[in-house]
Amino acid sequence: LVLHVFKSLGFENYTAQVSLRDQANKAKYIGQDHLWDQAERQIQEAADERGLQTVAVQGEAAFYGPKLDFMVKDALGRSWQLGTIQVDYNLPERFELEYVGSDNQKHRPVMLHRAPFGSLERFIAVLIEHCAGNFPLWLAPDQIAVLPISERFNDYAKLVYDTLKGQDIRGLLDDRDEKIGRKIRDAETKKIPYMLIVGEKEVAEQKVAIRMHGQGAQDSVLLSEFVDRFRLECAAPN
């Protein structure tokens, strides 16, 4: 799940930190040595099976068990923990947890503490810096901006905007009395992925002229074609 979250949001620069107990100060941890050894070994084996780049750090474990911490670098190169999986043999022992297995016998479970985002506030802060505001299309607060060239085309622009809104496409209609160059600059500054420009030609052909953030003008397509294209590009990664 952590790797799926990172892939979906484009986090590629991260390290899997195997956080172990401090061998020189075992008194601050609960549980038996053989359970700790088993949990630490299994975390490393699981990370190796997934081909993760790992680094072992002594003294960073929780008091009840070792952790697999995902350390992500932000735009300034600083590392932050944005996800953690903790293997805990000790709290189930302390609370005497049991379940009945397929053999009809009682067994003690292993507890996994899982936080795929870590601190959500910290996660969002690092994500904003990581994207520099250029969010993936599926995540962008405003996905499209409809920009009429002049007030004469506001009615058609409103029709385009309402149609896209009805398709659950987020965006805005910029029908201010401003030149189209100003509207484009403002949409670029807001880092809106798609700008849909409408003028006399677009009204006559019932189309929209596509302009993508940072890429300039593209082509003119029917509104239905744009919706199909948008759906393909907007799908979150599997």
PDB file of C-alpha atoms in Angstrom:
ATOM      1  CA  LEU A   1       0.000   0.000   0.000  1.00  0.00           C
ATOM      2  CA  VAL A   2       2.811   2.441   0.821  1.00  0.00           C
ATOM      3  CA  LEU A   3       4.503   1.742  -2.522  1.00  0.00           C
ATOM      4  CA  HIS A   4       1.162   2.230  -4.336  1.00  0.00           C
ATOM      5  CA  VAL A   5       0.692   5.617  -2.633  1.00  0.00           C
ATOM      6  CA  PHE A   6       4.222   6.717  -3.568  1.00  0.00           C
ATOM      7  CA  LYS A   7       3.842   5.565  -7.185  1.00  0.00           C
ATOM      8  CA  SER A   8       0.487   7.330  -7.553  1.00  0.00           C
ATOM      9  CA  LEU A   9       1.953  10.630  -6.355  1.00  0.00           C
ATOM     10  CA  GLY A  10       5.296  10.389  -8.159  1.00  0.00           C
ATOM     11  CA  PHE A  11       7.530   9.917  -5.125  1.00  0.00           C
ATOM     12  CA  GLU A  12      10.616   8.144  -6.454  1.00  0.00           C
ATOM     13  CA  ASN A  13      13.426   9.498  -4.269  1.00  0.00           C
ATOM     14  CA  TYR A  14      12.952   7.550  -1.030  1.00  0.00           C
ATOM     15  CA  THR A  15      14.758   5.070   1.186  1.00  0.00           C
ATOM     16  CA  ALA A  16      13.274   2.249   3.239  1.00  0.00           C
ATOM     17  CA  GLN A  17      14.766   2.624   6.717  1.00  0.00           C
ATOM     18  CA  VAL A  18      14.821  -0.489   8.878  1.00  0.00           C
ATOM     19  CA  SER A  19      14.545   1.002  12.357  1.00  0.00           C
ATOM     20  CA  LEU A  20      16.036  -1.351  14.953  1.00  0.00           C
ATOM     21  CA  ARG A  21      16.283  -1.271  18.733  1.00  0.00           C
ATOM     22  CA  ASP A  22      19.340   0.077  20.515  1.00  0.00           C
ATOM     23  CA  GLN A  23      21.376  -2.985  21.397  1.00  0.00           C
ATOM     24  CA  ALA A  24      23.254  -1.018  24.067  1.00  0.00           C
ATOM     25  CA  ASN A  25      20.070   0.024  25.887  1.00  0.00           C
ATOM     26  CA  LYS A  26      17.524  -2.775  25.715  1.00  0.00           C
ATOM     27  CA  ALA A  27      15.847  -1.706  28.953  1.00  0.00           C
ATOM     28  CA  LYS A  28      13.628   0.851  27.188  1.00  0.00           C
ATOM     29  CA  TYR A  29      12.008  -1.859  25.038  1.00  0.00           C
ATOM     30  CA  ILE A  30       9.441  -4.453  26.048  1.00  0.00           C
ATOM     31  CA  GLY A  31       9.458  -8.109  25.041  1.00  0.00           C
ATOM     32  CA  GLN A  32      11.799 -11.020  24.698  1.00  0.00           C
ATOM     33  CA  ASP A  33      15.005 -10.985  22.682  1.00  0.00           C
ATOM     34  CA  HIS A  34      14.007 -13.859  20.401  1.00  0.00           C
ATOM     35  CA  LEU A  35      10.808 -12.043  19.365  1.00  0.00           C
ATOM     36  CA  TRP A  36      12.743  -8.879  18.607  1.00  0.00           C
ATOM     37  CA  ASP A  37      15.316 -10.818  16.580  1.00  0.00           C
ATOM     38  CA  GLN A  38      12.545 -12.535  14.644  1.00  0.00           C
ATOM     39  CA  ALA A  39      10.673  -9.305  13.904  1.00  0.00           C
ATOM     40  CA  GLU A  40      13.804  -7.438  12.809  1.00  0.00           C
ATOM     41  CA  ARG A  41      14.835 -10.312  10.539  1.00  0.00           C
ATOM     42  CA  GLN A  42      11.384 -10.561   8.964  1.00  0.00           C
ATOM     43  CA  ILE A  43      11.201  -6.824   8.237  1.00  0.00           C
ATOM     44  CA  GLN A  44      14.521  -6.982   6.404  1.00  0.00           C
ATOM     45  CA  GLU A  45      13.466 -10.103   4.490  1.00  0.00           C
ATOM     46  CA  ALA A  46      10.180  -8.471   3.418  1.00  0.00           C
ATOM     47  CA  ALA A  47      12.031  -5.369   2.221  1.00  0.00           C
ATOM     48  CA  ASP A  48      14.526  -7.508   0.297  1.00  0.00           C
ATOM     49  CA  GLU A  49      11.714  -9.440  -1.378  1.00  0.00           C
ATOM     50  CA  ARG A  50      10.278  -6.178  -2.739  1.00  0.00           C
ATOM     51  CA  GLY A  51      13.708  -5.047  -3.923  1.00  0.00           C
ATOM     52  CA  LEU A  52      13.709  -1.986  -1.660  1.00  0.00           C
ATOM     53  CA  GLN A  53      16.838   0.046  -1.075  1.00  0.00           C
ATOM     54  CA  THR A  54      17.234  -0.161   2.691  1.00  0.00           C
ATOM     55  CA  VAL A  55      19.403   1.290   5.423  1.00  0.00           C
ATOM     56  CA  ALA A  56      19.435  -0.062   8.981  1.00  0.00           C
ATOM     57  CA  VAL A  57      19.404   2.470  11.829  1.00  0.00           C
ATOM     58  CA  GLN A  58      19.960   1.459  15.445  1.00  0.00           C
ATOM     59  CA  GLY A  59      17.819   2.989  18.172  1.00  0.00           C
ATOM     60  CA  GLU A  60      14.906   4.157  15.965  1.00  0.00           C
ATOM     61  CA  ALA A  61      12.538   1.275  16.768  1.00  0.00           C
ATOM     62  CA  ALA A  62       9.323   1.768  18.720  1.00  0.00           C
ATOM     63  CA  PHE A  63       9.364   0.441  22.278  1.00  0.00           C
ATOM     64  CA  TYR A  64       7.263  -2.556  21.199  1.00  0.00           C
ATOM     65  CA  GLY A  65       8.875  -3.487  17.895  1.00  0.00           C
ATOM     66  CA  PRO A  66      11.039  -2.622  14.875  1.00  0.00           C
ATOM     67  CA  LYS A  67       9.777  -0.461  12.005  1.00  0.00           C
ATOM     68  CA  LEU A  68      10.093  -0.094   8.269  1.00  0.00           C
ATOM     69  CA  ASP A  69      10.111   3.689   7.816  1.00  0.00           C
ATOM     70  CA  PHE A  70       9.860   5.239   4.365  1.00  0.00           C
ATOM     71  CA  MET A  71      12.093   8.307   4.217  1.00  0.00           C
ATOM     72  CA  VAL A  72      11.236  10.709   1.364  1.00  0.00           C
ATOM     73  CA  LYS A  73      13.356  13.687   0.327  1.00  0.00           C
ATOM     74  CA  ASP A  74      11.642  17.033  -0.145  1.00  0.00           C
ATOM     75  CA  ALA A  75      12.478  19.775  -2.645  1.00  0.00           C
ATOM     76  CA  LEU A  76      15.389  20.920  -0.442  1.00  0.00           C
ATOM     77  CA  GLY A  77      16.862  17.439  -0.095  1.00  0.00           C
ATOM     78  CA  ARG A  78      15.723  16.953   3.501  1.00  0.00           C
ATOM     79  CA  SER A  79      14.455  13.495   4.508  1.00  0.00           C
ATOM     80  CA  TRP A  80      11.032  13.036   6.086  1.00  0.00           C
ATOM     81  CA  GLN A  81       9.271   9.924   7.269  1.00  0.00           C
ATOM     82  CA  LEU A  82       6.099   9.674   5.178  1.00  0.00           C
ATOM     83  CA  GLY A  83       5.057   6.136   5.920  1.00  0.00           C
ATOM     84  CA  THR A  84       5.753   3.399   8.440  1.00  0.00           C
ATOM     85  CA  ILE A  85       5.001  -0.273   8.987  1.00  0.00           C
ATOM     86  CA  GLN A  86       5.750  -1.675  12.429  1.00  0.00           C
ATOM     87  CA  VAL A  87       5.961  -5.369  13.333  1.00  0.00           C
ATOM     88  CA  ASP A  88       4.800  -6.033  16.872  1.00  0.00           C
ATOM     89  CA  TYR A  89       4.996  -9.403  18.592  1.00  0.00           C
ATOM     90  CA  ASN A  90       4.980  -7.890  22.062  1.00  0.00           C
ATOM     91  CA  LEU A  91       1.683  -6.046  22.556  1.00  0.00           C
ATOM     92  CA  PRO A  92      -0.363  -9.127  21.573  1.00  0.00           C
ATOM     93  CA  GLU A  93       1.576 -10.977  24.296  1.00  0.00           C
ATOM     94  CA  ARG A  94       1.001  -8.217  26.845  1.00  0.00           C
ATOM     95  CA  PHE A  95      -2.740  -8.032  26.112  1.00  0.00           C
ATOM     96  CA  GLU A  96      -3.051 -11.817  25.749  1.00  0.00           C
ATOM     97  CA  LEU A  97      -4.689 -11.561  22.334  1.00  0.00           C
ATOM     98  CA  GLU A  98      -5.838 -14.792  20.735  1.00  0.00           C
ATOM     99  CA  TYR A  99      -7.698 -16.075  17.685  1.00  0.00           C
ATOM    100  CA  VAL A 100      -8.973 -19.509  16.702  1.00  0.00           C
ATOM    101  CA  GLY A 101      -7.240 -20.843  13.599  1.00  0.00           C
ATOM    102  CA  SER A 102      -8.387 -23.268  10.922  1.00  0.00           C
ATOM    103  CA  ASP A 103      -7.048 -26.057  13.143  1.00  0.00           C
ATOM    104  CA  ASN A 104      -9.608 -25.023  15.795  1.00  0.00           C
ATOM    105  CA  GLN A 105      -6.751 -24.127  18.142  1.00  0.00           C
ATOM    106  CA  LYS A 106      -5.966 -20.805  19.799  1.00  0.00           C
ATOM    107  CA  HIS A 107      -3.062 -18.795  18.396  1.00  0.00           C
ATOM    108  CA  ARG A 108      -1.422 -15.481  19.202  1.00  0.00           C
ATOM    109  CA  PRO A 109      -1.584 -12.915  16.366  1.00  0.00           C
ATOM    110  CA  VAL A 110       1.154 -10.613  15.163  1.00  0.00           C
ATOM    111  CA  MET A 111       0.184  -6.940  15.174  1.00  0.00           C
ATOM    112  CA  LEU A 112       1.102  -4.692  12.240  1.00  0.00           C
ATOM    113  CA  HIS A 113       0.964  -0.945  12.905  1.00  0.00           C
ATOM    114  CA  ARG A 114       0.496   0.681   9.501  1.00  0.00           C
ATOM    115  CA  ALA A 115       0.495   4.362   8.575  1.00  0.00           C
ATOM    116  CA  PRO A 116       0.926   4.689   4.783  1.00  0.00           C
ATOM    117  CA  PHE A 117       0.949   8.507   4.945  1.00  0.00           C
ATOM    118  CA  GLY A 118       2.576   9.050   8.324  1.00  0.00           C
ATOM    119  CA  SER A 119       1.549  12.499   9.516  1.00  0.00           C
ATOM    120  CA  LEU A 120      -1.007  13.616   6.909  1.00  0.00           C
ATOM    121  CA  GLU A 121      -0.139  17.315   7.354  1.00  0.00           C
ATOM    122  CA  ARG A 122       3.559  16.604   6.787  1.00  0.00           C
ATOM    123  CA  PHE A 123       2.725  14.361   3.841  1.00  0.00           C
ATOM    124  CA  ILE A 124       0.673  17.087   2.120  1.00  0.00           C
ATOM    125  CA  ALA A 125       3.387  19.695   2.769  1.00  0.00           C
ATOM    126  CA  VAL A 126       6.085  17.512   1.193  1.00  0.00           C
ATOM    127  CA  LEU A 127       3.757  16.643  -1.711  1.00  0.00           C
ATOM    128  CA  ILE A 128       3.129  20.322  -2.495  1.00  0.00           C
ATOM    129  CA  GLU A 129       6.874  21.017  -2.492  1.00  0.00           C
ATOM    130  CA  HIS A 130       7.582  17.856  -4.486  1.00  0.00           C
ATOM    131  CA  CYS A 131       5.122  18.834  -7.229  1.00  0.00           C
ATOM    132  CA  ALA A 132       5.982  22.540  -6.990  1.00  0.00           C
ATOM    133  CA  GLY A 133       2.227  23.030  -7.347  1.00  0.00           C
ATOM    134  CA  ASN A 134       2.067  20.981 -10.572  1.00  0.00           C
ATOM    135  CA  PHE A 135      -0.229  18.288  -9.235  1.00  0.00           C
ATOM    136  CA  PRO A 136      -1.112  15.221 -11.279  1.00  0.00           C
ATOM    137  CA  LEU A 137      -4.221  15.833 -13.346  1.00  0.00           C
ATOM    138  CA  TRP A 138      -6.398  13.599 -11.148  1.00  0.00           C
ATOM    139  CA  LEU A 139      -5.305  15.495  -8.020  1.00  0.00           C
ATOM    140  CA  ALA A 140      -5.249  19.111  -9.256  1.00  0.00           C
ATOM    141  CA  PRO A 141      -7.783  21.330  -7.402  1.00  0.00           C
ATOM    142  CA  ASP A 142      -8.694  23.014 -10.714  1.00  0.00           C
ATOM    143  CA  GLN A 143      -8.223  20.651 -13.641  1.00  0.00           C
ATOM    144  CA  ILE A 144      -9.440  22.931 -16.432  1.00  0.00           C
ATOM    145  CA  ALA A 145      -9.960  26.628 -17.120  1.00  0.00           C
ATOM    146  CA  VAL A 146     -12.416  27.695 -19.805  1.00  0.00           C
ATOM    147  CA  LEU A 147     -11.207  30.922 -21.406  1.00  0.00           C
ATOM    148  CA  PRO A 148     -13.446  32.836 -23.845  1.00  0.00           C
ATOM    149  CA  ILE A 149     -11.456  35.114 -26.160  1.00  0.00           C
ATOM    150  CA  SER A 150     -13.947  37.925 -25.632  1.00  0.00           C
ATOM    151  CA  GLU A 151     -17.296  38.585 -24.006  1.00  0.00           C
ATOM    152  CA  ARG A 152     -19.053  37.662 -27.271  1.00  0.00           C
ATOM    153  CA  PHE A 153     -18.250  34.006 -26.590  1.00  0.00           C
ATOM    154  CA  ASN A 154     -19.159  33.882 -22.903  1.00  0.00           C
ATOM    155  CA  ASP A 155     -22.408  32.011 -23.526  1.00  0.00           C
ATOM    156  CA  TYR A 156     -20.659  29.179 -25.355  1.00  0.00           C
ATOM    157  CA  ALA A 157     -17.888  29.176 -22.754  1.00  0.00           C
ATOM    158  CA  LYS A 158     -20.520  28.820 -20.026  1.00  0.00           C
ATOM    159  CA  LEU A 159     -22.044  25.885 -21.917  1.00  0.00           C
ATOM    160  CA  VAL A 160     -18.616  24.221 -22.118  1.00  0.00           C
ATOM    161  CA  TYR A 161     -17.957  24.828 -18.437  1.00  0.00           C
ATOM    162  CA  ASP A 162     -21.363  23.498 -17.349  1.00  0.00           C
ATOM    163  CA  THR A 163     -20.959  20.416 -19.538  1.00  0.00           C
ATOM    164  CA  LEU A 164     -17.565  19.588 -18.017  1.00  0.00           C
ATOM    165  CA  LYS A 165     -18.809  20.287 -14.514  1.00  0.00           C
ATOM    166  CA  GLY A 166     -21.608  17.810 -15.193  1.00  0.00           C
ATOM    167  CA  GLN A 167     -18.891  15.265 -15.992  1.00  0.00           C
ATOM    168  CA  ASP A 168     -17.306  15.860 -12.537  1.00  0.00           C
ATOM    169  CA  ILE A 169     -14.380  17.737 -14.061  1.00  0.00           C
ATOM    170  CA  ARG A 170     -13.179  20.451 -11.701  1.00  0.00           C
ATOM    171  CA  GLY A 171     -12.323  23.881 -12.989  1.00  0.00           C
ATOM    172  CA  LEU A 172     -13.250  27.499 -13.497  1.00  0.00           C
ATOM    173  CA  LEU A 173     -14.742  29.817 -16.086  1.00  0.00           C
ATOM    174  CA  ASP A 174     -12.734  32.987 -16.639  1.00  0.00           C
ATOM    175  CA  ASP A 175     -15.284  35.311 -18.243  1.00  0.00           C
ATOM    176  CA  ARG A 176     -13.633  38.520 -17.076  1.00  0.00           C
ATOM    177  CA  ASP A 177     -13.396  41.479 -19.432  1.00  0.00           C
ATOM    178  CA  GLU A 178      -9.689  40.863 -20.003  1.00  0.00           C
ATOM    179  CA  LYS A 179      -7.567  40.069 -23.043  1.00  0.00           C
ATOM    180  CA  ILE A 180      -7.029  36.373 -23.715  1.00  0.00           C
ATOM    181  CA  GLY A 181      -3.281  36.760 -23.121  1.00  0.00           C
ATOM    182  CA  ARG A 182      -3.956  37.911 -19.561  1.00  0.00           C
ATOM    183  CA  LYS A 183      -6.335  35.028 -18.947  1.00  0.00           C
ATOM    184  CA  ILE A 184      -3.780  32.517 -20.225  1.00  0.00           C
ATOM    185  CA  ARG A 185      -1.022  33.999 -18.048  1.00  0.00           C
ATOM    186  CA  ASP A 186      -3.264  33.847 -14.983  1.00  0.00           C
ATOM    187  CA  ALA A 187      -4.169  30.208 -15.664  1.00  0.00           C
ATOM    188  CA  GLU A 188      -0.490  29.381 -16.205  1.00  0.00           C
ATOM    189  CA  THR A 189       0.387  31.051 -12.905  1.00  0.00           C
ATOM    190  CA  LYS A 190      -2.266  28.970 -11.149  1.00  0.00           C
ATOM    191  CA  LYS A 191      -0.736  25.867 -12.815  1.00  0.00           C
ATOM    192  CA  ILE A 192      -4.070  24.643 -14.128  1.00  0.00           C
ATOM    193  CA  PRO A 193      -3.328  21.575 -16.296  1.00  0.00           C
ATOM    194  CA  TYR A 194      -5.781  22.306 -19.138  1.00  0.00           C
ATOM    195  CA  MET A 195      -6.872  25.618 -20.650  1.00  0.00           C
ATOM    196  CA  LEU A 196      -9.811  25.414 -23.049  1.00  0.00           C
ATOM    197  CA  ILE A 197      -9.942  28.496 -25.243  1.00  0.00           C
ATOM    198  CA  VAL A 198     -13.096  29.347 -27.167  1.00  0.00           C
ATOM    199  CA  GLY A 199     -13.558  31.906 -29.879  1.00  0.00           C
ATOM    200  CA  GLU A 200     -15.475  32.386 -33.115  1.00  0.00           C
ATOM    201  CA  LYS A 201     -14.063  29.259 -34.790  1.00  0.00           C
ATOM    202  CA  GLU A 202     -14.739  27.068 -31.750  1.00  0.00           C
ATOM    203  CA  VAL A 203     -18.320  28.330 -31.477  1.00  0.00           C
ATOM    204  CA  ALA A 204     -18.962  27.654 -35.173  1.00  0.00           C
ATOM    205  CA  GLU A 205     -17.504  24.136 -35.007  1.00  0.00           C
ATOM    206  CA  GLN A 206     -18.695  23.360 -31.466  1.00  0.00           C
ATOM    207  CA  LYS A 207     -15.118  22.642 -30.391  1.00  0.00           C
ATOM    208  CA  VAL A 208     -12.553  23.778 -27.810  1.00  0.00           C
ATOM    209  CA  ALA A 209      -8.962  24.809 -28.442  1.00  0.00           C
ATOM    210  CA  ILE A 210      -6.711  22.954 -26.015  1.00  0.00           C
ATOM    211  CA  ARG A 211      -3.719  24.558 -24.355  1.00  0.00           C
ATOM    212  CA  MET A 212      -1.743  22.603 -21.740  1.00  0.00           C
ATOM    213  CA  HIS A 213       0.140  24.139 -18.823  1.00  0.00           C
ATOM    214  CA  GLY A 214       3.764  24.693 -19.742  1.00  0.00           C
ATOM    215  CA  GLN A 215       3.325  23.239 -23.237  1.00  0.00           C
ATOM    216  CA  GLY A 216       1.413  25.870 -25.181  1.00  0.00           C
ATOM    217  CA  ALA A 217      -1.328  25.406 -27.762  1.00  0.00           C
ATOM    218  CA  GLN A 218      -2.248  21.881 -28.828  1.00  0.00           C
ATOM    219  CA  ASP A 219      -5.244  21.295 -31.107  1.00  0.00           C
ATOM    220  CA  SER A 220      -8.976  21.887 -31.432  1.00  0.00           C
ATOM    221  CA  VAL A 221     -11.321  19.002 -30.677  1.00  0.00           C
ATOM    222  CA  LEU A 222     -14.968  18.337 -30.089  1.00  0.00           C
ATOM    223  CA  LEU A 223     -15.952  18.668 -26.446  1.00  0.00           C
ATOM    224  CA  SER A 224     -16.870  14.976 -26.280  1.00  0.00           C
ATOM    225  CA  GLU A 225     -13.394  14.082 -27.606  1.00  0.00           C
ATOM    226  CA  PHE A 226     -11.786  16.198 -24.931  1.00  0.00           C
ATOM    227  CA  VAL A 227     -13.819  14.469 -22.209  1.00  0.00           C
ATOM    228  CA  ASP A 228     -12.668  11.055 -23.486  1.00  0.00           C
ATOM    229  CA  ARG A 229      -9.048  12.229 -23.574  1.00  0.00           C
ATOM    230  CA  PHE A 230      -9.358  13.719 -20.122  1.00  0.00           C
ATOM    231  CA  ARG A 231     -10.749  10.474 -18.686  1.00  0.00           C
ATOM    232  CA  LEU A 232      -7.773   8.491 -19.996  1.00  0.00           C
ATOM    233  CA  GLU A 233      -5.201  10.947 -18.654  1.00  0.00           C
ATOM    234  CA  CYS A 234      -6.963  11.508 -15.346  1.00  0.00           C
ATOM    235  CA  ALA A 235      -6.978   7.888 -14.201  1.00  0.00           C
ATOM    236  CA  ALA A 236      -4.808   7.456 -11.102  1.00  0.00           C
ATOM    237  CA  PRO A 237      -1.933   4.964 -11.611  1.00  0.00           C
ATOM    238  CA  ASN A 238      -2.648   1.358 -10.716  1.00  0.00           C
TER     239      ASN A 238
END
